[in-house]
Amino acid sequence: DADVTQTPRNRITKTGKRIMLECSQTKGHDRMYWYRQDPGLGLRLIYYSFDVKDINKGEISDGYSVSRQAQAKFSLSLESAIPNQTALYFCATSEPGANQPQHFGDGTRLSIL
Amino acid sequence: KQEVTQIPAALSVPEGENLVLNCSFTDSAIYNLQWFRQDPGKGLTSLLLIQSSQREQTSGRLNASLDKSSGRSTLYIAASQPGDSATYLCAVRHAAYNTDKLIFGTGTRLQVFP
């Protein structure tokens, strides 16, 4: 089983719908992250969480919200999806420390019509 | 603002060649630089992490170097194989911001043909 699991893997939905992307991890890491990847723009950080009670905005948090339900679970919500939120979304985890690598899930491909 | 650039955007080489992928960053105040591999339909796999105090890291046929003062890193792949075909991303963790984020380049798409 994968250490960082994202569900669903693919989702197509309509403008205005509420969507939740889920991430769970078995690595026991305190830190979790949500990124989006767009062609030509690389990965950009949406939100990150240092532990269950510590959630922080990244560089592109507008239009998104998150919930850290447990150490192992971090979900990303789009309250009212819009077409420019069509992207590949990644969850990642790491241990505390400036020099700890981040470990990524396989991504969720989200299309908003 | 830290910016990360990867050149070339795409590269196609015959099997067996040694090759170099380049990554440059505009602000040398970094904690570390990480190289990732991304396969189609898959997430990112961490290949190597070089701390700011280090000059290079090696793993098998991969060698990554870091020249912080010039804002450059290279990923050297020896004796390339078709299985090395993927997109390679570099990312820096910036030391000047009190946030825990990686700043990514847009990647080099590598194809190794038999």
CSV table of N, CA, C and O in Angstrom, one decimal, chain A residues 98-99 101, chain B residues 2 4-6 22-25 27 30-36 46-54 57 64-68 71-75 89-94 102-103:
chain,number,residue,atom,x,y,z
A,98,ALA,N,14.1,21.4,8.8
A,98,ALA,CA,14.3,22.1,7.5
A,98,ALA,C,14.8,21.2,6.5
A,98,ALA,O,14.6,21.5,5.3
A,99,ASN,N,15.5,20.2,6.8
A,99,ASN,CA,16.2,19.3,5.8
A,99,ASN,C,15.5,18.0,5.7
A,99,ASN,O,16.2,17.0,5.3
A,101,PRO,N,13.0,15.6,3.6
A,101,PRO,CA,12.3,15.6,2.3
A,101,PRO,C,10.8,15.5,2.4
A,101,PRO,O,10.3,15.0,3.4
B,2,GLN,N,11.9,34.3,-4.8
B,2,GLN,CA,12.6,33.2,-5.3
B,2,GLN,C,12.0,32.6,-6.6
B,2,GLN,O,10.8,32.4,-6.6
B,4,VAL,N,12.7,29.6,-9.6
B,4,VAL,CA,13.5,28.4,-10.0
B,4,VAL,C,13.2,28.1,-11.4
B,4,VAL,O,12.1,28.0,-11.9
B,5,THR,N,14.3,27.9,-12.2
B,5,THR,CA,14.2,27.6,-13.6
B,5,THR,C,15.0,26.4,-14.0
B,5,THR,O,16.0,26.1,-13.4
B,6,GLN,N,14.4,25.6,-14.9
B,6,GLN,CA,15.0,24.4,-15.3
B,6,GLN,C,15.2,24.4,-16.8
B,6,GLN,O,14.2,24.7,-17.6
B,22,ASN,N,19.8,20.8,-15.6
B,22,ASN,CA,20.1,22.0,-14.9
B,22,ASN,C,19.0,22.6,-14.2
B,22,ASN,O,17.8,22.6,-14.6
B,23,CYS,N,19.3,23.2,-13.0
B,23,CYS,CA,18.3,23.9,-12.2
B,23,CYS,C,19.0,25.2,-11.7
B,23,CYS,O,20.2,25.1,-11.2
B,24,SER,N,18.4,26.3,-11.9
B,24,SER,CA,18.9,27.6,-11.3
B,24,SER,C,17.9,28.3,-10.5
B,24,SER,O,16.7,28.1,-10.7
B,25,PHE,N,18.4,29.0,-9.5
B,25,PHE,CA,17.5,29.7,-8.5
B,25,PHE,C,18.0,31.1,-8.3
B,25,PHE,O,19.3,31.3,-8.4
B,27,ASP,N,17.7,33.3,-5.6
B,27,ASP,CA,18.1,33.7,-4.3
B,27,ASP,C,18.9,32.6,-3.6
B,27,ASP,O,18.3,31.5,-3.4
B,30,ILE,N,18.9,29.5,0.7
B,30,ILE,CA,18.1,28.3,0.7
B,30,ILE,C,18.5,27.4,1.9
B,30,ILE,O,19.7,27.4,2.3
B,31,TYR,N,17.6,26.6,2.3
B,31,TYR,CA,17.9,25.5,3.3
B,31,TYR,C,18.5,24.3,2.6
B,31,TYR,O,19.4,23.7,3.0
B,32,ASN,N,17.8,24.0,1.5
B,32,ASN,CA,18.2,22.8,0.7
B,32,ASN,C,17.6,22.8,-0.7
B,32,ASN,O,16.7,23.7,-1.0
B,33,LEU,N,18.0,21.9,-1.5
B,33,LEU,CA,17.4,21.7,-2.8
B,33,LEU,C,17.1,20.2,-3.0
B,33,LEU,O,18.0,19.4,-2.6
B,34,GLN,N,16.0,20.0,-3.6
B,34,GLN,CA,15.5,18.6,-3.7
B,34,GLN,C,15.3,18.3,-5.2
B,34,GLN,O,14.6,19.1,-5.8
B,35,TRP,N,15.7,17.1,-5.6
B,35,TRP,CA,15.4,16.7,-7.0
B,35,TRP,C,14.3,15.6,-6.9
B,35,TRP,O,14.4,14.7,-6.1
B,36,PHE,N,13.3,15.7,-7.8
B,36,PHE,CA,12.2,14.7,-7.8
B,36,PHE,C,12.1,14.2,-9.2
B,36,PHE,O,12.5,14.8,-10.2
B,46,SER,N,11.0,11.5,-4.5
B,46,SER,CA,12.2,12.2,-4.1
B,46,SER,C,13.4,11.4,-4.5
B,46,SER,O,13.5,10.2,-4.1
B,47,LEU,N,14.3,12.0,-5.2
B,47,LEU,CA,15.6,11.4,-5.6
B,47,LEU,C,16.7,11.7,-4.7
B,47,LEU,O,17.4,10.8,-4.2
B,48,LEU,N,17.0,13.0,-4.5
B,48,LEU,CA,18.1,13.4,-3.8
B,48,LEU,C,17.8,14.7,-3.1
B,48,LEU,O,17.0,15.6,-3.7
B,49,LEU,N,18.3,15.0,-1.9
B,49,LEU,CA,18.1,16.2,-1.2
B,49,LEU,C,19.5,16.7,-0.8
B,49,LEU,O,20.3,15.9,-0.2
B,50,ILE,N,19.9,17.9,-1.2
B,50,ILE,CA,21.2,18.5,-0.9
B,50,ILE,C,21.0,19.6,0.1
B,50,ILE,O,20.3,20.6,-0.2
B,51,GLN,N,21.6,19.5,1.2
B,51,GLN,CA,21.5,20.6,2.2
B,51,GLN,C,22.4,21.8,1.8
B,51,GLN,O,23.3,21.6,1.0
B,52,SER,N,22.1,23.0,2.2
B,52,SER,CA,22.8,24.2,1.8
B,52,SER,C,24.3,24.1,2.1
B,52,SER,O,25.1,24.7,1.4
B,53,SER,N,24.7,23.3,3.1
B,53,SER,CA,26.1,23.2,3.5
B,53,SER,C,26.8,22.1,2.7
B,53,SER,O,28.0,22.0,2.8
B,54,GLN,N,26.1,21.4,1.8
B,54,GLN,CA,26.7,20.3,1.1
B,54,GLN,C,27.0,20.7,-0.4
B,54,GLN,O,26.3,21.6,-0.9
B,57,GLN,N,25.3,15.1,-3.6
B,57,GLN,CA,24.8,13.9,-3.1
B,57,GLN,C,24.7,12.9,-4.2
B,57,GLN,O,24.5,13.3,-5.4
B,64,ALA,N,23.8,14.6,-7.7
B,64,ALA,CA,23.4,16.0,-7.8
B,64,ALA,C,24.4,16.9,-7.1
B,64,ALA,O,24.9,16.6,-6.0
B,65,SER,N,24.7,18.0,-7.7
B,65,SER,CA,25.6,19.0,-7.2
B,65,SER,C,24.9,20.3,-6.9
B,65,SER,O,23.8,20.6,-7.4
B,66,LEU,N,25.4,21.1,-6.0
B,66,LEU,CA,24.9,22.4,-5.6
B,66,LEU,C,25.9,23.4,-5.5
B,66,LEU,O,26.9,23.2,-4.7
B,67,ASP,N,25.8,24.5,-6.2
B,67,ASP,CA,26.6,25.7,-6.0
B,67,ASP,C,25.7,26.8,-5.6
B,67,ASP,O,25.1,27.5,-6.4
B,68,LYS,N,25.6,27.0,-4.3
B,68,LYS,CA,24.7,27.9,-3.7
B,68,LYS,C,25.0,29.4,-4.1
B,68,LYS,O,24.1,30.2,-4.5
B,71,GLY,N,23.8,30.0,-7.5
B,71,GLY,CA,22.4,29.7,-7.7
B,71,GLY,C,22.1,28.6,-8.7
B,71,GLY,O,21.2,28.6,-9.5
B,72,ARG,N,23.0,27.5,-8.6
B,72,ARG,CA,22.8,26.4,-9.6
B,72,ARG,C,22.9,25.1,-9.0
B,72,ARG,O,23.7,24.9,-8.0
B,73,SER,N,22.2,24.1,-9.6
B,73,SER,CA,22.3,22.7,-9.2
B,73,SER,C,22.2,21.9,-10.5
B,73,SER,O,21.6,22.3,-11.5
B,74,THR,N,22.9,20.8,-10.6
B,74,THR,CA,22.9,19.9,-11.7
B,74,THR,C,22.5,18.5,-11.2
B,74,THR,O,23.0,18.1,-10.1
B,75,LEU,N,21.8,17.8,-12.0
B,75,LEU,CA,21.5,16.4,-11.8
B,75,LEU,C,22.2,15.6,-12.9
B,75,LEU,O,21.8,15.8,-14.1
B,89,LEU,N,12.0,17.2,-11.7
B,89,LEU,CA,11.7,18.5,-11.1
B,89,LEU,C,12.8,18.8,-10.0
B,89,LEU,O,13.2,18.0,-9.2
B,90,CYS,N,13.2,20.1,-9.9
B,90,CYS,CA,14.0,20.5,-8.8
B,90,CYS,C,13.1,21.5,-7.9
B,90,CYS,O,12.2,22.2,-8.5
B,91,ALA,N,13.4,21.6,-6.6
B,91,ALA,CA,12.7,22.5,-5.7
B,91,ALA,C,13.6,22.9,-4.7
B,91,ALA,O,14.4,22.2,-4.2
B,92,VAL,N,13.5,24.2,-4.3
B,92,VAL,CA,14.3,24.7,-3.2
B,92,VAL,C,13.4,25.1,-2.0
B,92,VAL,O,12.3,25.5,-2.2
B,93,ARG,N,14.0,24.9,-0.8
B,93,ARG,CA,13.3,25.3,0.4
B,93,ARG,C,14.0,26.6,0.8
B,93,ARG,O,15.2,26.6,1.1
B,94,HIS,N,13.2,27.7,0.8
B,94,HIS,CA,13.8,29.0,1.0
B,94,HIS,C,14.0,29.3,2.4
B,94,HIS,O,13.1,29.1,3.2
B,102,LEU,N,8.2,24.4,-0.5
B,102,LEU,CA,9.1,24.2,-1.6
B,102,LEU,C,8.7,25.1,-2.7
B,102,LEU,O,7.6,25.2,-3.0
B,103,ILE,N,9.7,25.6,-3.4
B,103,ILE,CA,9.5,26.4,-4.6
B,103,ILE,C,10.0,25.6,-5.8
B,103,ILE,O,11.2,25.3,-5.8
